[in-house]
XYZ file of C-alpha atoms in Angstrom:
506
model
C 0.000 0.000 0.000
C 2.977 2.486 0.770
C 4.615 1.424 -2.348
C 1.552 2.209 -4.346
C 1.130 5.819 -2.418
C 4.961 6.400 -3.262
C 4.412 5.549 -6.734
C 1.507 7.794 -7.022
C 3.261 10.796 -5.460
C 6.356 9.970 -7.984
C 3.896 10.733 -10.738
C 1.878 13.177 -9.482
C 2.388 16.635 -11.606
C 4.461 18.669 -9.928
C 3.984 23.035 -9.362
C 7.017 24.537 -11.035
C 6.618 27.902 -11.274
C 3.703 30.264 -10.147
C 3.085 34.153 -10.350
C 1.227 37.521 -12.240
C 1.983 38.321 -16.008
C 0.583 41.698 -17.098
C 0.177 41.622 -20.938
C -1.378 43.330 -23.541
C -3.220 40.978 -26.289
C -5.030 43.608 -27.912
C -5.506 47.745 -27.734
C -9.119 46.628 -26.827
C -8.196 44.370 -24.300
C -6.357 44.393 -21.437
C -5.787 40.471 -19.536
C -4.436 39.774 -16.400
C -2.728 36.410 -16.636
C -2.022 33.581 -13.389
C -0.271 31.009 -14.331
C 1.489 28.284 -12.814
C 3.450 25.399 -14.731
C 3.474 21.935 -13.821
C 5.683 18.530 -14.854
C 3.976 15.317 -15.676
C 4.951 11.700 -16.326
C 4.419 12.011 -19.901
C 7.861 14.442 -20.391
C 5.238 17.100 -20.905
C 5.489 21.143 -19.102
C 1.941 22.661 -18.980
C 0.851 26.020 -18.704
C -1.946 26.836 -16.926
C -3.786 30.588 -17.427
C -6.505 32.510 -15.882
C -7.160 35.171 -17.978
C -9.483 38.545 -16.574
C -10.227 41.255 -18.351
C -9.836 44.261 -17.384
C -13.220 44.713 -15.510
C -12.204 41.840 -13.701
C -14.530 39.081 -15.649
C -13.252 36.010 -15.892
C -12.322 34.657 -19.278
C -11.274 31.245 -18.492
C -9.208 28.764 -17.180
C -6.374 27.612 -20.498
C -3.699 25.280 -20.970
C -0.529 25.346 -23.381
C 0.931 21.854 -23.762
C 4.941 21.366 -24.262
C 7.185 18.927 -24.781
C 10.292 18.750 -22.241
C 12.914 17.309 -24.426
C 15.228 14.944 -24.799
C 19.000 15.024 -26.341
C 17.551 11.726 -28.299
C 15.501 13.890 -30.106
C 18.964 15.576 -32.335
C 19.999 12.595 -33.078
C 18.830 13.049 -36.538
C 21.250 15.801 -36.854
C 24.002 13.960 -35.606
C 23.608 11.276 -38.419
C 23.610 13.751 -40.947
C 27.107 15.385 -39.614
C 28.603 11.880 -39.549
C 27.022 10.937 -42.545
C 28.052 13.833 -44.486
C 30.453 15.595 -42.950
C 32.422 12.096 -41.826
C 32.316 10.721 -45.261
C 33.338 14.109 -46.960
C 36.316 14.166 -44.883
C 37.289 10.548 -46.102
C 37.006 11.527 -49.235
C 38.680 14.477 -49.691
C 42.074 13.698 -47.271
C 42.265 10.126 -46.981
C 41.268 9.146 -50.982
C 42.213 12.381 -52.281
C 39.419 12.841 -54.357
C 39.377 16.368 -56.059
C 36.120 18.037 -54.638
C 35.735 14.926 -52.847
C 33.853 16.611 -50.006
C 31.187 18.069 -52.326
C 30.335 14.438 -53.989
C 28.635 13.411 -50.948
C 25.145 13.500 -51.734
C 23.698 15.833 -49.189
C 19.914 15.053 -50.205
C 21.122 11.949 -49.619
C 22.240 12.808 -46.114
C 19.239 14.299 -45.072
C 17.363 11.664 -46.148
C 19.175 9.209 -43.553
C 18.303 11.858 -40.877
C 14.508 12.078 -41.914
C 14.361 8.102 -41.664
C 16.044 8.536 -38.243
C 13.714 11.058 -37.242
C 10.785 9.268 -38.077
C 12.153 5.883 -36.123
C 11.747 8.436 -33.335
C 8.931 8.506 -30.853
C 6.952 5.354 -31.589
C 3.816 7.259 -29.951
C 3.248 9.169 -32.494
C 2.151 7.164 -35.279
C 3.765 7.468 -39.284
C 0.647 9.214 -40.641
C 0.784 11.477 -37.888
C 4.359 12.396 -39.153
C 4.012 12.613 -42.555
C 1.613 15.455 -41.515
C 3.850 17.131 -39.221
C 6.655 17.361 -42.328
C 3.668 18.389 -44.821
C 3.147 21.639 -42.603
C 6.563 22.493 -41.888
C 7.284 22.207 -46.048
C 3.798 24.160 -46.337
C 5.013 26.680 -44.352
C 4.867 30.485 -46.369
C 8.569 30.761 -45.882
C 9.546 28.149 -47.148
C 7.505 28.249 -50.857
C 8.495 32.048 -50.754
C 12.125 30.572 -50.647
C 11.736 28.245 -53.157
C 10.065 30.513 -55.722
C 12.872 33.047 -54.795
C 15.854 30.428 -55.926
C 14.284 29.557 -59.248
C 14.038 33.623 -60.145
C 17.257 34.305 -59.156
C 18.617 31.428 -60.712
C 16.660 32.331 -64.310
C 18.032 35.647 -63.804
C 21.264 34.433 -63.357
C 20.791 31.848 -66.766
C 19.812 34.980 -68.912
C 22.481 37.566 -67.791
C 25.327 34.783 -68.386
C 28.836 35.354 -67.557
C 29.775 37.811 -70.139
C 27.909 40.428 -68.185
C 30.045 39.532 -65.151
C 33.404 39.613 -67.501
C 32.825 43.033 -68.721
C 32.275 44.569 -65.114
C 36.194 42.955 -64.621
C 37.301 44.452 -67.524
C 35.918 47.461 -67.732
C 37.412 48.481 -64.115
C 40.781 47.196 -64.688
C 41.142 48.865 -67.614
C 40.704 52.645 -66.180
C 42.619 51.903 -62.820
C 46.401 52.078 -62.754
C 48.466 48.873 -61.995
C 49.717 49.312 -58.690
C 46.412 49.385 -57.391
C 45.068 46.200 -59.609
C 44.438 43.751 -56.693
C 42.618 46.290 -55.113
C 40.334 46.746 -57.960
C 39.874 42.841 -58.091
C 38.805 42.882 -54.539
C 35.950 46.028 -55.702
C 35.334 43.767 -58.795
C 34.653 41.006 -56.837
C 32.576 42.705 -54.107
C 30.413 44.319 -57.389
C 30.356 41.332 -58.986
C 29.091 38.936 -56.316
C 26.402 41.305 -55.230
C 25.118 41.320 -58.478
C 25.241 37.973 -59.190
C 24.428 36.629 -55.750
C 26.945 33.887 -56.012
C 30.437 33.808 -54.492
C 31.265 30.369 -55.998
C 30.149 31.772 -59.469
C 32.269 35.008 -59.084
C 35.198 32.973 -58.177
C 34.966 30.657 -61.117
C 34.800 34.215 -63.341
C 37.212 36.063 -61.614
C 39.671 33.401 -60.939
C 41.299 33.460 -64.280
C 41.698 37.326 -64.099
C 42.905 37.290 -61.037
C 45.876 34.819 -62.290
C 46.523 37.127 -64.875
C 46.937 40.400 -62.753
C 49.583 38.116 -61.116
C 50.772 36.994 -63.866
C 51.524 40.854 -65.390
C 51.814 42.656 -62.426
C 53.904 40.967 -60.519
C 51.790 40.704 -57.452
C 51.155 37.328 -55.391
C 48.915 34.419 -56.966
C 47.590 33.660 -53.502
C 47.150 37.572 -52.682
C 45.059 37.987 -55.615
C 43.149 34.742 -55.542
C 42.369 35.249 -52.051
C 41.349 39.198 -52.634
C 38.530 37.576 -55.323
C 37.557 35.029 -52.581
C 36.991 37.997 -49.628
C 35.067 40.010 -52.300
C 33.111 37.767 -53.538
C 31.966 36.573 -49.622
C 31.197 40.176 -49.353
C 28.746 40.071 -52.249
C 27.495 36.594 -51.187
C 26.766 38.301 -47.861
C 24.837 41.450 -48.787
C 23.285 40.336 -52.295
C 19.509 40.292 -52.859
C 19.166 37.452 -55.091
C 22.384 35.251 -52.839
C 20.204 32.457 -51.555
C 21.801 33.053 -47.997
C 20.348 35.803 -47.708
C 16.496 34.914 -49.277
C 16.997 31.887 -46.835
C 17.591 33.730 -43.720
C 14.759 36.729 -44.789
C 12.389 34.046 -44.786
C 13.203 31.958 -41.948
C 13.034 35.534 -39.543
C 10.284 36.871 -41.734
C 12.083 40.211 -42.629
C 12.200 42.162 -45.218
C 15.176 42.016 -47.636
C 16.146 45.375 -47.585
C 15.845 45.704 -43.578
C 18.323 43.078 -43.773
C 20.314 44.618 -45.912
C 20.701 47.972 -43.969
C 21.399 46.235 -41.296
C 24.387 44.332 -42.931
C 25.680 46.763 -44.651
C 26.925 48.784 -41.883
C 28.594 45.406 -40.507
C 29.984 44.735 -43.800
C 31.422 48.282 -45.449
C 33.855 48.712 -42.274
C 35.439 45.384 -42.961
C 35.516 45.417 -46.864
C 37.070 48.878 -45.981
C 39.185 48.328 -43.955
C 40.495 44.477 -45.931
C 40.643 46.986 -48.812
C 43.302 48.935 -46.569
C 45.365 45.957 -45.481
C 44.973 44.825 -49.610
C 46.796 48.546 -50.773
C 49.331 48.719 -48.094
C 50.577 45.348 -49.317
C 50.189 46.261 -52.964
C 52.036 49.988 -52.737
C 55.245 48.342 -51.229
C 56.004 46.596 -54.934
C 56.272 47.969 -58.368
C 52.980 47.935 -60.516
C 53.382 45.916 -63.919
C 51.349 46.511 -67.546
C 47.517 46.872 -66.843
C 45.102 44.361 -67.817
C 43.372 45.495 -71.404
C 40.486 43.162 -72.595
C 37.518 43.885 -74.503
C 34.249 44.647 -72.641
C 30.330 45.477 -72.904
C 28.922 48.348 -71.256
C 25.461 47.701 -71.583
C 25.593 44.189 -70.154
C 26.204 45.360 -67.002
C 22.746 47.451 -67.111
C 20.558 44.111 -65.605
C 23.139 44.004 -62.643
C 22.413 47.601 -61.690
C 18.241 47.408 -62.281
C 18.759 44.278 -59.877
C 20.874 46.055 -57.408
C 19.709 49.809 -57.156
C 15.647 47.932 -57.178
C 16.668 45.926 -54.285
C 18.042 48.652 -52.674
C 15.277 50.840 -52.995
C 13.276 48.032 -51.381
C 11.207 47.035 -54.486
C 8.992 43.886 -54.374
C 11.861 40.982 -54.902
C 9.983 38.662 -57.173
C 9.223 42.544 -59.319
C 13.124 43.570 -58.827
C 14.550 39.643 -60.432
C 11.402 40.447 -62.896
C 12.662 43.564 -63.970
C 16.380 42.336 -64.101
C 15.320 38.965 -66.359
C 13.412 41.030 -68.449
C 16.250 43.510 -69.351
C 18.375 40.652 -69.162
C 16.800 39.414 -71.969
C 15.980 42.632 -74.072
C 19.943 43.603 -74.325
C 21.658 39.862 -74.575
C 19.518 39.683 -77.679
C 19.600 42.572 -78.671
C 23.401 42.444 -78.967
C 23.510 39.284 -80.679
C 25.100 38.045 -77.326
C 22.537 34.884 -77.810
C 19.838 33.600 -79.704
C 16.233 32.539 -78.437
C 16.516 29.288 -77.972
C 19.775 29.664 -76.124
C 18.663 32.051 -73.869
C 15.911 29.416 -72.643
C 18.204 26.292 -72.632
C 20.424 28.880 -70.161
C 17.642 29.742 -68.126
C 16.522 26.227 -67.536
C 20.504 25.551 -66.645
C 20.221 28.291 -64.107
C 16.998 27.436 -62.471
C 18.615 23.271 -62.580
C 21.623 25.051 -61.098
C 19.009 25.717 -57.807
C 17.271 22.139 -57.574
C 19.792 20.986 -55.228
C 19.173 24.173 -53.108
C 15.653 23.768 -53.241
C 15.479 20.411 -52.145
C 17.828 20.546 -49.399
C 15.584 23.650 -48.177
C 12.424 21.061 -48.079
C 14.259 18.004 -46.363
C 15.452 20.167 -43.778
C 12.419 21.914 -43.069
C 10.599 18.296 -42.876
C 13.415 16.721 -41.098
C 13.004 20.176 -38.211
C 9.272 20.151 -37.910
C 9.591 15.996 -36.431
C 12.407 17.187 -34.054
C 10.621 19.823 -32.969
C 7.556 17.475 -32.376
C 10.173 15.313 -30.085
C 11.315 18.042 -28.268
C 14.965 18.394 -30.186
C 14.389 22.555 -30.453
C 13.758 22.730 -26.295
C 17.113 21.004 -25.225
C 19.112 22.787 -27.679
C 17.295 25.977 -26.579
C 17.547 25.023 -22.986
C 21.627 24.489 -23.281
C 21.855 27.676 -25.548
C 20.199 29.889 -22.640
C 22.529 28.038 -19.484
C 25.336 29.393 -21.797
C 24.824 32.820 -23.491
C 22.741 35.385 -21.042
C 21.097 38.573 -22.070
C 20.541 40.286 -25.359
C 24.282 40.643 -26.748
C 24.778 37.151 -25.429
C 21.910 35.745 -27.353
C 23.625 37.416 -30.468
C 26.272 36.089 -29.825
C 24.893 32.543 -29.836
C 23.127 32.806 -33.055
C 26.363 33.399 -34.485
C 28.220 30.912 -32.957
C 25.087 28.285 -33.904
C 25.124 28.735 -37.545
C 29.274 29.188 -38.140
C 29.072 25.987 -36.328
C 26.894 24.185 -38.595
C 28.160 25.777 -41.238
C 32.203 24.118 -39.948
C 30.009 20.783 -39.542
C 28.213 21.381 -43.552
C 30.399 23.297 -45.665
C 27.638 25.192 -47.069
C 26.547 28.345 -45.624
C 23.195 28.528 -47.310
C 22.029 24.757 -45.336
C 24.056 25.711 -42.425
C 21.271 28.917 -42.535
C 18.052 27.119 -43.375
C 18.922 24.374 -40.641
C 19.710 27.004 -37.860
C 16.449 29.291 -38.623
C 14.001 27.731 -36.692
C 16.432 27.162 -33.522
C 17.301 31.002 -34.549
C 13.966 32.323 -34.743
C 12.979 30.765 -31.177
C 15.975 32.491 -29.795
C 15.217 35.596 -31.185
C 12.025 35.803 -29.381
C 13.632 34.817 -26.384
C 16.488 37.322 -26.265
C 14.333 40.104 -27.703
C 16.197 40.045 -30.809
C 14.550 42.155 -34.143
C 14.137 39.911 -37.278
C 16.671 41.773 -39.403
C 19.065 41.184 -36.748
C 19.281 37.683 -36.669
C 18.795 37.476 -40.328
C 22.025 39.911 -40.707
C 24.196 37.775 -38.058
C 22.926 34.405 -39.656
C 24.170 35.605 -42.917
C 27.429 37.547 -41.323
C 28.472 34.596 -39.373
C 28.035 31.921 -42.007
C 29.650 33.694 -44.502
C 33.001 34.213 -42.077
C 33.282 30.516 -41.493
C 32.055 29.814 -45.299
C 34.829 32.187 -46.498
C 38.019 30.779 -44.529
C 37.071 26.738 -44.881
C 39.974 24.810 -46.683
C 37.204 22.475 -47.460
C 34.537 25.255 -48.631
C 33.242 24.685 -51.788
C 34.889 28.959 -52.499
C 38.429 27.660 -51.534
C 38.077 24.450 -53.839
C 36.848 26.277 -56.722
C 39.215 28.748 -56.277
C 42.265 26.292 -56.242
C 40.980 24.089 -58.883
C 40.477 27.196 -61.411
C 43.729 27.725 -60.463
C 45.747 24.377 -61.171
C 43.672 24.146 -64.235
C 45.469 27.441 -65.306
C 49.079 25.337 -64.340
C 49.737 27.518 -61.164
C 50.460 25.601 -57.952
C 48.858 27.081 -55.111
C 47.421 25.546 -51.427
C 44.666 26.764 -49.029
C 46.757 27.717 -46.398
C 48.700 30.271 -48.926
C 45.389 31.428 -49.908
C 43.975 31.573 -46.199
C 47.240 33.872 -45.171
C 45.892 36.559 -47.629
C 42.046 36.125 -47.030
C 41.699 39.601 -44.172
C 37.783 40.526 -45.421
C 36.177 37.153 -43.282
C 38.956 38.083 -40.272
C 37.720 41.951 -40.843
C 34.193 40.842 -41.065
C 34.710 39.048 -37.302
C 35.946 42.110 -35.812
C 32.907 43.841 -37.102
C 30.565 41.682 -36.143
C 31.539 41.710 -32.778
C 31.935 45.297 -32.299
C 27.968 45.776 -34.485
C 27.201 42.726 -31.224
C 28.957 44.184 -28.102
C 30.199 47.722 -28.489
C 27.937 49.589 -30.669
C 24.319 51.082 -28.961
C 21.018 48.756 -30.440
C 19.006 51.376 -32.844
C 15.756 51.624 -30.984
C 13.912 53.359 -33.198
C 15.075 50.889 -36.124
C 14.098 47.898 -34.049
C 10.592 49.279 -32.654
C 9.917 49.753 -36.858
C 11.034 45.711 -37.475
């Protein structure tokens, strides 16, 4: 009988927390909120409310079920890193397979973790599940996302890379030598922002960027690697980069809040790499310039696209606009015929499948470990760690550069840390365009200085195919924009004063 009355009191909810909550749910109404939380057996924390209105009538007794959590329930993300991550290692340093990390499959990958995460909590039957991932793929975000990566990767089809190409040109050939890698580092930052890739400006710039060593007499690896920061500068700020339309629409901001919030982050450290890049380049004697033919008028989409986005245009109107011009001067010029133009186009948007899907899986493969409880232990260890507002900063940063170490691909490293992001920026009080901005800021620091990033294998492929030698670490030694873009970071996080009047607009 005592063993029975133990066992009972063992499971018997327990009171955890008790007290008043004044809150406003409406300009109409005005509640006054008791609530006390309790812990079952079933790993579940309940909320229960008594609301009163202001006149003191009773509105009812309410409940919000939770789940506690268990560290079981990121297990799925754990396969994934050794899946991926573990096997992309093997591949690229113990086979020496060129690009070996990047012929994992990551759809692949995720697709081990979803199975994993549906093994999960047998309670909830497989039905039940497939549900759960239908809503979190239904989600607005998410198809405003995907819609977002097909434009920008049509746009990107039409413009092609002789658009890019004459940009290069066209500034090298009006700047004097001794400031050439300097230029390449502006090209670079123009370029990327207007293409929204840093991989594709690297591929285009790459072979310029040889070249200016080659005549100059500057460094390979001091060139290459003032391309690389550039272009991470552009992949950072650009309104068609599918960072940043993945961490908009995770936080739900705008893309040109976003954007004026990065940019003050990211001018000081382009400026002041920029800086480092000409006090380096005046201590040597400048060679021939570079003199190539170029296209004014190509560069005209580039400009719609980034003076549209700027002025905070509509984006789906602003990669309208920029196809449609796109497509009025490259055949115009002759630069194409119909039927190329749409076999390009279709090669962009194919170029964003991979994107798109890994942007679905992870959304499915979150919304079941959020249904387990994953989010609340990894929000519960997050909070024990970083305290207050700058701290909770802070740890977004830290989340996605970490994830982004453990992926090698800033734009997955962004769409798997949003939801954990977005929790954490209601918790710390933390504006949309915030976290957007440090998502992006801190991704693209860790993106931009990994010897296994898919921008430092590009980069050092284009470059052996060229018959120059060259090795990440030589590269890394010259990369100062991602170091610069740290320093930033952290002074935008603990130095600088929060913009109330920007944040009580967000």
């Amino acid at each position: 009988m005592q063993n029975n009355k133990a066992q009972a009191q063992q499971n018997a909810p327990l009171i955890k927390h008790a007290g008043f909550l004044e809150f406003t749910r409406c300009p109409a109404c005005f509640f006054l909120l008791f609530y006390f939380t309790i812990s079952d057996p079933d790993d579940r924390i309940i909320l229960f409310a008594l609301l009163k209105n202001k006149e003191n009538h009773t509105k009812g007794l309410v409940f919000i079920s939770m789940k506690k959590g268990k560290p079981s329930a990121l297990l799925p993300i754990a396969v994934f890193l050794v899946f991926y991550l573990g096997l992309g290692i093997y591949s690229e340093y113990i086979l020496k397979i060129p690009m070996g990390f990047y012929n994992i499959p990551i759809v692949v990958s995720f697709l081990a973790a979803i199975l994993v995460a549906c093994l999960q909590n047998r309670s909830v039957p497989f039905e039940e599940k497939l549900a759960l991932m239908g809503q979190g793929i239904g989600d607005k975000n998410i198809i405003t996302m995907l819609l977002i990566f097909l434009a920008a990767g049509t746009f990107v089809g039409v413009v092609g890379r002789s658009s890019a190409e004459s940009i290069a040109y066209f500034m090298l050939s009006w700047i004097p030598a001794k400031y050439a890698v300097a230029v390449l580092f502006v090209v670079a930052c123009f370029v990327s922002t207007a293409m929204g890739t840093s991989v594709g400006t690297i591929t285009l710039l790459v072979p310029i960027a040889a070249a200016v060593a080659e005549t100059s007499g500057f460094s390979l690896a001091l060139c290459v690697a003032s391309v690389m920061g550039g272009s991470m500068f552009g992949d950072n700020l650009s309104f068609i980069s599918d960072t940043t339309i993945a961490a908009c629409n995770g936080q739900g901001c705008e893309m040109k809040d976003k954007f004026r919030e990065n940019f003050w982050i990211a001018l000081p450290a382009a400026l002041a790499a920029l800086a480092l890049i000409l006090v380096i380049s005046f201590r040597q004697a400048p060679g021939t310039p570079i003199v190539h033919e170029y296209h004014l008028l190509q560069m005209v989409p580039y400009l719609l696209v980034l003076i549209g986005g700027i002025a905070g245009i509509q984006v789906f109107v602003v990669l309208l606009i920029g196809i449609a011009s796109g497509a009025v001067i490259m055949l115009g010029t002759g630069q194409t015929t119909l039927l190329d133009m749409l076999s390009s186009m279709g090669s962009g948007t194919s170029g964003m499948f991979e994107t798109c899907m890994v942007a679905i899986l992870v959304a499915a493969m979150c919304a079941l470990i959020r249904e387990n409880g994953g989010f609340t232990v990894l929000l519960r260890a997050i909070h024990k760690i970083f305290r207050g507002k700058k701290g909770g900063q802070l740890g977004v940063g830290i989340l996605v550069a970490l994830l982004d170490i453990a992926t090698a691909n800033n734009t997955v490293a962004i769409v798997m840390a949003n939801p954990i992001a977005k929790q954490m920026s209601e918790d710390y009080g933390i504006t949309p365009r915030k976290t957007a901005s440090l998502l992006d800021t801190f991704s693209c620091i860790s993106q931009g200085i990994l010897p296994y990033g898919a921008q430092m294998l590009v980069a050092i492929s284009a470059v052996h195919e060229l018959g120059y030698e060259l090795s990440a670490f030589e590269i890394m030694a010259n990369l100062f924009y991602p170091g610069m873009l740290l320093v930033s970071s952290l002074i935008f996080i603990f130095v600088l004063p929060d913009r109330k009047n920007a944040e009580s607009n967000a």
